[in-house]
Amino acid sequence: MRYLPLTPDDRRAMLGVIGAKSIDDLYIDVPKAAQRAGLVDLPRAQGEAEVERAMRGYAKRNLSPANAPFFIGAGAYRHHIPASVDHLIQRSEFLTAYTPYQPEIAQGTLQSIFEFQTQVAILTGMEVANASMYDGSTACAEAALMAARVTKRNKVILSGGLHPHYAETTKTMAGANGVVLVDSPPAIDGEAEVLKLLDGDTAAVIVQSPNVFGTITELSKIAEAVHAQGALLIAVFTEAISLGLIEPPGAMGADIVVGEGQSIGVALSFGGPYVGLFATREKFMRQMPGRLAGETVDADGKRGFVLTLSTREQHIRRAKATSNICTNSGLCAQAFTMHMTLLGRKGLERLALLNHERACDLADALGAISGVEVLTPRFFNEFAVRTPKKADAVVEALAKRGVLGGVAYSRLKAGAMDDVLLVCATETNTDEDIAAFAVALKEVCS
Amino acid sequence: MRYLPLTPDDRRAMLGVIGAKSIDDLYIDVPKAAQRAGLVDLPRAQGEAEVERAMRGYAKRNLSPANAPFFIGAGAYRHHIPASVDHLIQRSEFLTAYTPYQPEIAQGTLQSIFEFQTQVAILTGMEVANASMYDGSTACAEAALMAARVTKRNKVILSGGLHPHYAETTKTMAGANGVVLVDSPPAIDGEAEVLKLLDGDTAAVIVQSPNVFGTITELSKIAEAVHAQGALLIAVFTEAISLGLIEPPGAMGADIVVGEGQSIGVALSFGGPYVGLFATREKFMRQMPGRLAGETVDADGKRGFVLTLSTREQHIRRAKATSNICTNSGLCAQAFTMHMTLLGRKGLERLALLNHERACDLADALGAISGVEVLTPRFFNEFAVRTPKKADAVVEALAKRGVLGGVAYSRLKAGAMDDVLLVCATETNTDEDIAAFAVALKEVCS
Amino acid sequence: MSQVTVSGSRGLLQAEPLIFEMAGSSRTGVDLPEPKGTANRLGGLKRKAALDLPGLTEPEAMRHYVRLSQRNYAIDLGLFPLGSCTMKHNPRLNEKAARMEGLGDIHPLQPTSTVQGALALMEELSHWLMELTGMPAVALSPKAGAHGELCGMLAIRAALIARGEGETRKRVLAPISSHGTNPATAAACGFTVDEIDAMPDGRVDLNSLKAKLGPDVAGLMLTNPNTCGLFERDVKEIADLVHAAGGYFYCDGANYNAIVGRVRPGDLGVDAMHINLHKTFSTPHGGGGPGAGPVVFSEALAPFAPLPRIVERDGVLAFEEHEFGQATGRLCAFQGQMGMYIRALAYMMSHGSDGLRQVAEDAVLNANYLLARLKPYMSAPFGDGPCMHEALFDDSFLEGTGVETSDIAKALIDEGYHPMTMYFPLVVHGAMLIEPTETESKAELDRFANALIAIAERAKAGDAAAFKAAPRLAPSRRLDDTRAARQPKLRWKPDTIDPARVAAE
Amino acid sequence: MSQVTVSGSRGLLQAEPLIFEMAGSSRTGVDLPEPKGTANRLGGLKRKAALDLPGLTEPEAMRHYVRLSQRNYAIDLGLFPLGSCTMKHNPRLNEKAARMEGLGDIHPLQPTSTVQGALALMEELSHWLMELTGMPAVALSPKAGAHGELCGMLAIRAALIARGEGETRKRVLAPISSHGTNPATAAACGFTVDEIDAMPDGRVDLNSLKAKLGPDVAGLMLTNPNTCGLFERDVKEIADLVHAAGGYFYCDGANYNAIVGRVRPGDLGVDAMHINLHKTFSTPHGGGGPGAGPVVFSEALAPFAPLPRIVERDGVLAFEEHEFGQATGRLCAFQGQMGMYIRALAYMMSHGSDGLRQVAEDAVLNANYLLARLKPYMSAPFGDGPCMHEALFDDSFLEGTGVETSDIAKALIDEGYHPMTMYFPLVVHGAMLIEPTETESKAELDRFANALIAIAERAKAGDAAAFKAAPRLAPSRRLDDTRAARQPKLRWKPDTIDPARVAAE
Ligand SMILES: Cc1ncc(COP(=O)(O)O)c(C=O)c1O
Ligand SMILES: Cc1ncc(COP(=O)(O)O)c(C=O)c1O
């Protein structure tokens, strides 16, 4: 087998050195009954060409966004990834390295993480950020848990604009750990509704902007009210590029900012791997989950970086750790920081503006269709429209016409608002794409 | 522009240091009349996404062998390239390095070349090989020139089985330098015919095995006759993988062996870049064209490699150089040696055998079609068939049916044998491919 | 390192500052079309706060990261013997497959009618995992091992609640040798953790287990092969005891590489087990992640697997995303680490049933070979019998030398090797856990053993000072962890250490 | 380097033997299906000779090449100031495009009806090259600059033969400063080469030219900007003189990067010029190649461009492969370096007409900036006026220091830089030719200048011994060229230097 270097001669010689007659001698501790004589019932080894052919077979049975007008967002976004980024993350030294526990031979990864943490803090308007979480949804759950630790309270309020997958994930992960999650009803422009549920037992409220309907919300007022109750404001975003154009949560009083970083440097890949961004205030530093890279010096007094404050983590603190997370989303964070370095302020602002303009064009095109109504008052690159038919049926009908035209809100939250379609436009959409979508939607709706 | 780091401020500051008012001051030596005020009449700068889209546009207008039963050979061959090889040659340190003129910081390239030279010598059964030529055809021309230098004669005989492109290239390149090229008429199994033209003024005869018709030839007798006249035998091959299964020219008396290395590690890429292999006897070492890596030691006595015997080359010997070649096919040689290292004897022998078996299957399938006759008596993975209609028309008709079914010999050599179709099978062909080809050819021929 | 340079670089090793020290925010490495100037619809929420993100042009950015990369160790550079981490070869074929058009670029919320290939691939991966483990159900969505542990423990919690014992069974047993994620996960599910003792032979003490079992026990979390690299001989009996006591058996499958294709957890009484695709099935570690931690379940726990589920209705595959019987809720947005599923399946198909069994056997053979070669020079607390995929050593052979486990690690760095796992598991003093994996050749193992033996001999010969000075040949000298933790600097600020320092050196 | 290691590796720098010393021929890194066992049709010519090719499994092979790669310098690591080589940034977008399905995998002999996109791409590249150079024709097929020179000189030869002067015009003029490929190419076309003198200002001496012109002159080969990095002010007059004498003007376009988009060779009286796509248009050098050397032609020479030609017949593109008017024959099999055409066109489209002009201007600005910064410390023979894309220095500033040009080069290696071009051109003593290219930032230029200035000062301060000992921080110390040439070892043989030596160090 091409990945296995030992030859039969090697194996014989090594067993000799070990003093074993056969490989079976090395498995003596395993109950005979539990050892299989033969092979499990699965296909035998295949060559690279055969496996590649099989993989192409799976790929051909999917409709690639490259071959259809594409307008799906709702938590994952299609953006152009520079070829240099995808090349760099495949370099052996980044791709096949382990967690940088030996800093003297991991400065490449560690300096990158330090730069990543700084970029995330700048982007969100916060003071510190960690080295990444699995994705935006688990980062949201960790934020709820952290707020409960910080405030020593256990009630967390979820806005009606929070991405339903984030709400469910938070309930599953934080709920099991004694946090009580309270829902505010779905509302296109109702982030402030959370205040109705706010009280002195509240650990935190979680709001999202732009929210799942695309609505952008001013958070300062909410922050004041929340702080007045001694609770924390957790602000969520799913479209990182929006922060190139809109006011960051950190500038509006958020205490913890979490979000999905996939839009910057990470492929759609059917939902994962993505990269969770987690930022907060310096004073809460020691309550953060996940890994942190910090600056120090080496024996020659030369600057270097190490993983630090590990007393928060499971491998040191075990049952008392701030989280059970170990492996995070390192390489996606690497891609994020590389793409962000290429963008810089100039590139990110331009990219964000182009996304917004495309979305405005899309809103004009869809809004012009009779029976279709744009519902989102203020948006970045995605918004909700009301459709004359059930939205899930509309999506299917569009797919039949070769158009990937958004997501029915009811797919994210069963039963609710079943005539609401969530659509998104990015810099990858051409005028032709938008026109094709409008034509198809018109047919489907009439 | 994303590839240009200077900012307007940088430019101003730098002009200041130089003491120039504007960039124009630096072009004072250029006649005013020859300097264009405006921009040339071409499109403006485009972003990466736009350029990528345009390139996909070109690609979509071609029929990829991945999407059609494919049986074309005749000098370039479709083989599977391991993903690891294509990854490795894209590593910055190999891809973006220059010719290893500074050996202390180029041992990666130099050791690879030294390994490449050794592999080529072993494969061809020769004593030494160079660091590569542009491709097989120019290597063939260089061999003719070298033979003329060695023998101080100027007549070179070309067999009727030599790939017509190789013959033409040799006439263009060697002909201009005073070598007289004499053709032996096209013949499917007539490499030995060259002896009819052999005489005491002959510098070399050039034969090919497997030849352009796929025919394999025993060269020992030819070698004896050639040597008896004080001439050199130049053996050519276009399918390097054949040497995994058939007797190498070096073992049959060839003095210079040249060929195309594309089959091992190099993409088809519509004809280039490829990699010319050039091997000979140690005694002719100093008459070889092109670069050579050699072993030496460094100041610490540690083994290392350098480019050597450069007194043969243009940058030292100028008008008296053995060739004018400078840039060669380094990265393709790098891919060749990587793939060859993965194959090893075991892999290469197996791969060669699979190619031969596929070709046998193809010969059986096509030979069974009435009106179609297999003409090649002994072959490796390609052979010639006689078609009842003009071969070029057959090829077009097959293409209309979505089958890339070989090359008409008349496309390679105008007018000649216009009912001869050259076909090839490799390990990439499935039974379904072969069946589809047979069905289509049957339709076309009836 | 002697000679000082003006540039700060040393031969091929390039000095490299932070991006914040190199670039202003006036440059960019991307070219984008001119905006049209449409009036914005942001409702007055345009960014007012400064956005001081530095930008580099493409050539500068390429260099920055290529230079940084060369300061990393990697599998592709050499043996990476981190015990319990299974650092094996990462085939590039898998990277290629994960990037294919139609796989790498599809959206998680596309209509399922347009992603039948993706669902089929997930089903195929599930099939392989269930066949290999002999378990009847699997949940793919967990994003790493620890997330898988959470998935499994939440299923146990749900099963107990369904049995009406949710409030009464709150105690989870785990050996001292367990990985930190085990207790952390149990706690995250609202359980208390109770540690059980190990026997002198490094395995679970059945008496300690029996003593701790009771009506308030939710279950046992046990790694097998365990973190000492030993197979728990009594695993069946352990499972039976736990079941008899009304608890569930969660198996940490991080060390599955030792038995894949040869021993099926389903035959050992396991109720739930996560599989780190980034260990046994070779998806790249990427400097810390991402990974994937699918969980296989027994019949008893299968109903409590999380959402979403894949169902087939007359030949068409679809997701059940909202509710499905007693399913526990979502563990993450969408359906998990597709990019890792692709890589893992490509890896499995490449090996096949024959190759995967060989994987386990070669991994175990390699570990035992190193154990045999190193035993005479180091101290192997459980070295009398064979180990599984990794060999554990303690620091007793360093007694009185003044050299510690961490010094051995740094000395290995100078010899061109990544150190083994240090100070874990906690059951032995100054632990050194060595896992070579099956993708190492005998020559590489011998080269490593020779270097480590020489280091051990040097340590015993007593040259502690030299050890404390190590590493001396790495890109950095030994780094000051204490300083980093005492005065945390987690981000660049204009007042950070002067870049001159970098060059100074 | 001090401390000896047992493994032979030094920190991240891994010791690596030759594949012939590592592997037997019993291993392989590829898995292939079982052959069926069909009777062969080789006519008894099955291989009898031994085939002792070593094989490595994939993990071993990956490591071998990754380890070797880290012993290379590269553009992606730092400034690569090789004069006349134009080592600029190589965008990865171009690598991606060259590998697209439908571009990277198509066969050169597919029916042209199935490769219309490929022919269209070649036509588009031709259009860009003709527009940029202001020349009416182009031949794409030459595989590198030297091959392009051959293409151009063969066209001149053919034109002369067509004029009936093939036998009488056999002399080609070229300045002493010309690149070695120029005289080598002229000789390869059966011409004799006659060198013309340079003036003290580094340019062609018109009087020497006039004196050498005559009825037996076939033409002039001149690089412009020339190899001293200077523009030939009198190029128009030179062209007129050559034409008046009945000869043709071949321009070596290796230095085209200095004028692209701003000055058109077509306006300078050029009859033929090759363009190294691997220089001006950034296709990667790949450690020595491959390149591509398309040739643009004047009206006078256009008819003599080689085969194949692309023709359009009612909207369909096709090749003329066998004869076409007075076309010279094939220069190679098939139609040249398609992989490079794709990369070069992607590069051109990315820059556009505006960006390409900026390329030239920044390249010239960067070179003059270095000239200005270095002039005070080194000796620039033609440093009074501005240079083009590269700055030439000689070794007079080293007079009496015992330090030579080559020592400066090796000292630069320790500072983390690839040296400049040394001892070329031949017109000045101990030449150092520095070409930064436009893809270097001001910061990188300053860092380089500071290092080189410090080296120059150290040299003058007289520390020759230290210079002779350089490099000391590179993967290898200074290598013995003489030994390599005296006792040539061009391939591995079982009796080659003992691999132990490698580890010994
Ligand atoms: C024994 C053991 N359990 C659990 C884990 C956690 O897995 P992950 O890092 O994928 O979350 C690890 C990983 O190091 C491990 O070694
Ligand atoms: C001035 C000059 N002419 C010609 C050449 C030869 O070009 P190539 O190496 O592409 O054959 C070079 C390349 O170094 C050069 O610098």
mmCIF file of N, CA, C and O in Angstrom, chain B residues 50-77:
data_model
loop_
_atom_site.group_PDB
_atom_site.id
_atom_site.type_symbol
_atom_site.label_atom_id
_atom_site.label_comp_id
_atom_site.label_asym_id
_atom_site.label_seq_id
_atom_site.Cartn_x
_atom_site.Cartn_y
_atom_site.Cartn_z
ATOM 1 N N GLU B 50 -12.052 38.037 -12.143
ATOM 2 C CA GLU B 50 -12.404 38.309 -13.542
ATOM 3 C C GLU B 50 -11.496 37.499 -14.478
ATOM 4 O O GLU B 50 -11.948 36.876 -15.434
ATOM 5 N N VAL B 51 -10.191 37.515 -14.176
ATOM 6 C CA VAL B 51 -9.255 36.787 -15.039
ATOM 7 C C VAL B 51 -9.537 35.281 -14.970
ATOM 8 O O VAL B 51 -9.563 34.593 -15.990
ATOM 9 N N GLU B 52 -9.835 34.805 -13.774
ATOM 10 C CA GLU B 52 -10.140 33.374 -13.625
ATOM 11 C C GLU B 52 -11.365 33.010 -14.462
ATOM 12 O O GLU B 52 -11.384 31.998 -15.155
ATOM 13 N N ARG B 53 -12.367 33.876 -14.449
ATOM 14 C CA ARG B 53 -13.577 33.617 -15.235
ATOM 15 C C ARG B 53 -13.234 33.536 -16.718
ATOM 16 O O ARG B 53 -13.680 32.636 -17.434
ATOM 17 N N ALA B 54 -12.400 34.463 -17.176
ATOM 18 C CA ALA B 54 -12.021 34.481 -18.599
ATOM 19 C C ALA B 54 -11.286 33.192 -18.965
ATOM 20 O O ALA B 54 -11.539 32.589 -20.018
ATOM 21 N N MET B 55 -10.404 32.738 -18.071
ATOM 22 C CA MET B 55 -9.649 31.514 -18.358
ATOM 23 C C MET B 55 -10.579 30.305 -18.411
ATOM 24 O O MET B 55 -10.448 29.436 -19.271
ATOM 25 N N ARG B 56 -11.567 30.277 -17.499
ATOM 26 C CA ARG B 56 -12.540 29.178 -17.536
ATOM 27 C C ARG B 56 -13.292 29.200 -18.862
ATOM 28 O O ARG B 56 -13.659 28.171 -19.411
ATOM 29 N N GLY B 57 -13.509 30.420 -19.363
ATOM 30 C CA GLY B 57 -14.195 30.563 -20.644
ATOM 31 C C GLY B 57 -13.431 29.852 -21.753
ATOM 32 O O GLY B 57 -14.013 29.091 -22.533
ATOM 33 N N TYR B 58 -12.110 30.064 -21.809
ATOM 34 C CA TYR B 58 -11.304 29.362 -22.815
ATOM 35 C C TYR B 58 -11.383 27.850 -22.592
ATOM 36 O O TYR B 58 -11.559 27.068 -23.531
ATOM 37 N N ALA B 59 -11.249 27.450 -21.337
ATOM 38 C CA ALA B 59 -11.214 26.011 -21.008
ATOM 39 C C ALA B 59 -12.515 25.322 -21.440
ATOM 40 O O ALA B 59 -12.492 24.215 -21.984
ATOM 41 N N LYS B 60 -13.630 26.004 -21.228
ATOM 42 C CA LYS B 60 -14.929 25.402 -21.540
ATOM 43 C C LYS B 60 -15.098 25.150 -23.037
ATOM 44 O O LYS B 60 -15.917 24.334 -23.449
ATOM 45 N N ARG B 61 -14.316 25.868 -23.861
ATOM 46 C CA ARG B 61 -14.439 25.690 -25.320
ATOM 47 C C ARG B 61 -13.559 24.555 -25.837
ATOM 48 O O ARG B 61 -13.438 24.356 -27.042
ATOM 49 N N ASN B 62 -12.942 23.822 -24.908
ATOM 50 C CA ASN B 62 -12.138 22.656 -25.307
ATOM 51 C C ASN B 62 -12.788 21.394 -24.770
ATOM 52 O O ASN B 62 -13.408 21.415 -23.710
ATOM 53 N N LEU B 63 -12.637 20.290 -25.486
ATOM 54 C CA LEU B 63 -13.145 19.010 -24.999
ATOM 55 C C LEU B 63 -12.038 18.341 -24.192
ATOM 56 O O LEU B 63 -11.012 17.931 -24.739
ATOM 57 N N SER B 64 -12.230 18.278 -22.871
ATOM 58 C CA SER B 64 -11.219 17.680 -22.010
ATOM 59 C C SER B 64 -11.222 16.162 -22.120
ATOM 60 O O SER B 64 -12.279 15.544 -22.147
ATOM 61 N N PRO B 65 -10.045 15.552 -22.203
ATOM 62 C CA PRO B 65 -9.942 14.078 -22.216
ATOM 63 C C PRO B 65 -10.652 13.442 -21.021
ATOM 64 O O PRO B 65 -11.016 12.267 -21.061
ATOM 65 N N ALA B 66 -10.878 14.249 -19.962
ATOM 66 C CA ALA B 66 -11.575 13.710 -18.798
ATOM 67 C C ALA B 66 -13.036 13.427 -19.141
ATOM 68 O O ALA B 66 -13.700 12.659 -18.461
ATOM 69 N N ASN B 67 -13.512 14.051 -20.212
ATOM 70 C CA ASN B 67 -14.931 13.905 -20.561
ATOM 71 C C ASN B 67 -15.178 13.196 -21.886
ATOM 72 O O ASN B 67 -16.217 13.385 -22.508
ATOM 73 N N ALA B 68 -14.227 12.386 -22.335
ATOM 74 C CA ALA B 68 -14.414 11.653 -23.587
ATOM 75 C C ALA B 68 -13.516 10.413 -23.586
ATOM 76 O O ALA B 68 -12.450 10.424 -22.988
ATOM 77 N N PRO B 69 -14.000 9.350 -24.233
ATOM 78 C CA PRO B 69 -13.100 8.200 -24.435
ATOM 79 C C PRO B 69 -11.887 8.722 -25.231
ATOM 80 O O PRO B 69 -12.062 9.375 -26.258
ATOM 81 N N PHE B 70 -10.702 8.453 -24.709
ATOM 82 C CA PHE B 70 -9.523 9.139 -25.235
ATOM 83 C C PHE B 70 -8.427 8.157 -25.639
ATOM 84 O O PHE B 70 -7.972 7.364 -24.811
ATOM 85 N N PHE B 71 -7.982 8.223 -26.910
ATOM 86 C CA PHE B 71 -6.996 7.249 -27.407
ATOM 87 C C PHE B 71 -5.896 7.876 -28.264
ATOM 88 O O PHE B 71 -5.421 7.268 -29.220
ATOM 89 N N ILE B 72 -5.523 9.092 -27.929
ATOM 90 C CA ILE B 72 -4.486 9.773 -28.713
ATOM 91 C C ILE B 72 -3.121 9.618 -28.049
ATOM 92 O O ILE B 72 -3.001 9.736 -26.828
ATOM 93 N N GLY B 73 -2.112 9.333 -28.856
ATOM 94 C CA GLY B 73 -0.735 9.251 -28.360
ATOM 95 C C GLY B 73 0.163 10.003 -29.334
ATOM 96 O O GLY B 73 0.092 11.216 -29.420
ATOM 97 N N ALA B 74 0.981 9.250 -30.081
ATOM 98 C CA ALA B 74 1.799 9.853 -31.133
ATOM 99 C C ALA B 74 2.707 10.968 -30.632
ATOM 100 O O ALA B 74 2.813 12.023 -31.246
ATOM 101 N N GLY B 75 3.341 10.756 -29.504
ATOM 102 C CA GLY B 75 4.345 11.715 -29.031
ATOM 103 C C GLY B 75 4.008 12.381 -27.715
ATOM 104 O O GLY B 75 4.867 12.978 -27.073
ATOM 105 N N ALA B 76 2.743 12.287 -27.304
ATOM 106 C CA ALA B 76 2.323 12.835 -26.004
ATOM 107 C C ALA B 76 1.270 11.881 -25.463
ATOM 108 O O ALA B 76 0.408 11.413 -26.214
ATOM 109 N N TYR B 77 1.323 11.587 -24.168
ATOM 110 C CA TYR B 77 0.525 10.495 -23.629
ATOM 111 C C TYR B 77 -0.223 10.894 -22.376
ATOM 112 O O TYR B 77 0.293 11.652 -21.556
#
